Each structure stands twice: as C-alpha cells, then as structure tokens.
C-alpha cells in the first residue's frame, strides 16, 4: 500500500511542525485499520513480522479527535 492511499490523521492540529513526514503520525487505511509511524523502540521483542514504535500521547489524542472518538 502506498502512502498516498492512506488518510493522515495527525500532524495537522496542535502537533509539532514536521517536514518531509519525518515525525510520529497515525494514518487510516481504506479498510479502517491504523498505521502508526514513530520512533522504533526495543523495549521488548515483538513476535515475528511485527514491530514496536513509540509515539507521543498527543499524537494518539489528535488521531482520536480526527476519528470523532
């Protein structure tokens, strides 16, 4: 799936100013799932095929507002 097929939910209101999409963001796919972009963390080892990312709480709150939650 290309980035252009995702709906960006964060980075638009009250968040940090980001250039070149290089900051934590949350995207929604066409089927309603969420894609998280953040700093990789190694706090524990996830299952094969999965990754862990760390995002600020403000980014998650912004995504929830964008979804009307």
PDB file of C-alpha atoms in Angstrom:
ATOM      1  CA  UNK A   1       0.000   0.000   0.000  1.00  0.00           C
ATOM      2  CA  UNK A   2       1.377   3.411  -0.946  1.00  0.00           C
ATOM      3  CA  UNK A   3       1.376   6.340   1.496  1.00  0.00           C
ATOM      4  CA  UNK A   4      -0.894   8.219  -0.911  1.00  0.00           C
ATOM      5  CA  UNK A   5      -3.622   5.629  -0.289  1.00  0.00           C
ATOM      6  CA  UNK A   6      -3.666   6.428   3.451  1.00  0.00           C
ATOM      7  CA  UNK A   7      -5.587   9.158   5.266  1.00  0.00           C
ATOM      8  CA  UNK A   8      -3.264  11.096   7.576  1.00  0.00           C
ATOM      9  CA  UNK A   9      -4.998  11.691  10.905  1.00  0.00           C
ATOM     10  CA  UNK A  10      -2.238  13.577  12.745  1.00  0.00           C
ATOM     11  CA  UNK A  11       0.350  16.284  12.231  1.00  0.00           C
ATOM     12  CA  UNK A  12      -2.312  18.800  11.277  1.00  0.00           C
ATOM     13  CA  UNK A  13      -3.644  20.339  14.505  1.00  0.00           C
ATOM     14  CA  UNK A  14      -1.686  21.477  17.524  1.00  0.00           C
ATOM     15  CA  UNK A  15       1.114  18.973  16.992  1.00  0.00           C
ATOM     16  CA  UNK A  16       4.761  19.534  16.253  1.00  0.00           C
ATOM     17  CA  UNK A  17       5.651  21.095  12.928  1.00  0.00           C
ATOM     18  CA  UNK A  18       7.122  18.331  10.794  1.00  0.00           C
ATOM     19  CA  UNK A  19       8.952  18.459   7.493  1.00  0.00           C
ATOM     20  CA  UNK A  20       9.117  15.592   4.992  1.00  0.00           C
ATOM     21  CA  UNK A  21       6.717  13.410   7.039  1.00  0.00           C
ATOM     22  CA  UNK A  22       9.586  12.561   9.418  1.00  0.00           C
ATOM     23  CA  UNK A  23       7.674  12.745  12.699  1.00  0.00           C
ATOM     24  CA  UNK A  24       5.220  10.471  14.542  1.00  0.00           C
ATOM     25  CA  UNK A  25       1.923  10.154  12.698  1.00  0.00           C
ATOM     26  CA  UNK A  26      -1.143   7.949  12.553  1.00  0.00           C
ATOM     27  CA  UNK A  27      -2.742   7.015   9.237  1.00  0.00           C
ATOM     28  CA  UNK A  28      -6.024   5.246   8.433  1.00  0.00           C
ATOM     29  CA  UNK A  29      -6.169   2.643   5.668  1.00  0.00           C
ATOM     30  CA  UNK A  30      -9.032   2.154   3.222  1.00  0.00           C
ATOM     31  CA  UNK A  31     -10.254  -0.818   5.289  1.00  0.00           C
ATOM     32  CA  UNK A  32     -10.296   1.212   8.544  1.00  0.00           C
ATOM     33  CA  UNK A  33      -7.155  -0.121  10.218  1.00  0.00           C
ATOM     34  CA  UNK A  34      -4.482   2.232  11.561  1.00  0.00           C
ATOM     35  CA  UNK A  35      -0.827   2.538  10.541  1.00  0.00           C
ATOM     36  CA  UNK A  36       1.479   4.078  13.147  1.00  0.00           C
ATOM     37  CA  UNK A  37       4.707   5.931  12.282  1.00  0.00           C
ATOM     38  CA  UNK A  38       7.053   6.559  15.184  1.00  0.00           C
ATOM     39  CA  UNK A  39      10.491   6.039  16.638  1.00  0.00           C
ATOM     40  CA  UNK A  40      11.466   2.363  16.731  1.00  0.00           C
ATOM     41  CA  UNK A  41      11.883   1.022  20.252  1.00  0.00           C
ATOM     42  CA  UNK A  42      13.437  -2.146  21.583  1.00  0.00           C
ATOM     43  CA  UNK A  43      11.678  -2.175  24.965  1.00  0.00           C
ATOM     44  CA  UNK A  44      10.791  -5.843  24.299  1.00  0.00           C
ATOM     45  CA  UNK A  45      10.968  -8.246  21.374  1.00  0.00           C
ATOM     46  CA  UNK A  46       7.661  -8.405  19.453  1.00  0.00           C
ATOM     47  CA  UNK A  47       6.508 -11.517  17.569  1.00  0.00           C
ATOM     48  CA  UNK A  48       7.966 -12.279  14.139  1.00  0.00           C
ATOM     49  CA  UNK A  49       6.623  -9.897  11.499  1.00  0.00           C
ATOM     50  CA  UNK A  50       5.689  -7.160  13.988  1.00  0.00           C
ATOM     51  CA  UNK A  51       7.496  -4.019  15.149  1.00  0.00           C
ATOM     52  CA  UNK A  52       7.212  -1.633  18.082  1.00  0.00           C
ATOM     53  CA  UNK A  53       7.114   2.134  17.657  1.00  0.00           C
ATOM     54  CA  UNK A  54       6.875   4.892  20.239  1.00  0.00           C
ATOM     55  CA  UNK A  55       4.636   7.915  19.697  1.00  0.00           C
ATOM     56  CA  UNK A  56       3.778  10.870  21.955  1.00  0.00           C
ATOM     57  CA  UNK A  57       0.407  10.750  23.723  1.00  0.00           C
ATOM     58  CA  UNK A  58      -0.579  13.989  21.939  1.00  0.00           C
ATOM     59  CA  UNK A  59      -0.384  12.197  18.568  1.00  0.00           C
ATOM     60  CA  UNK A  60      -2.796   9.470  19.725  1.00  0.00           C
ATOM     61  CA  UNK A  61      -5.197  12.080  21.142  1.00  0.00           C
ATOM     62  CA  UNK A  62      -5.117  14.002  17.862  1.00  0.00           C
ATOM     63  CA  UNK A  63      -5.939  10.827  15.911  1.00  0.00           C
ATOM     64  CA  UNK A  64      -8.842  10.047  18.267  1.00  0.00           C
ATOM     65  CA  UNK A  65     -10.238  13.559  17.704  1.00  0.00           C
ATOM     66  CA  UNK A  66      -9.847  13.178  13.934  1.00  0.00           C
ATOM     67  CA  UNK A  67     -11.849   9.927  14.103  1.00  0.00           C
ATOM     68  CA  UNK A  68     -14.539  11.545  16.267  1.00  0.00           C
ATOM     69  CA  UNK A  69     -13.866   9.264  19.259  1.00  0.00           C
TER      70      UNK A  69
END
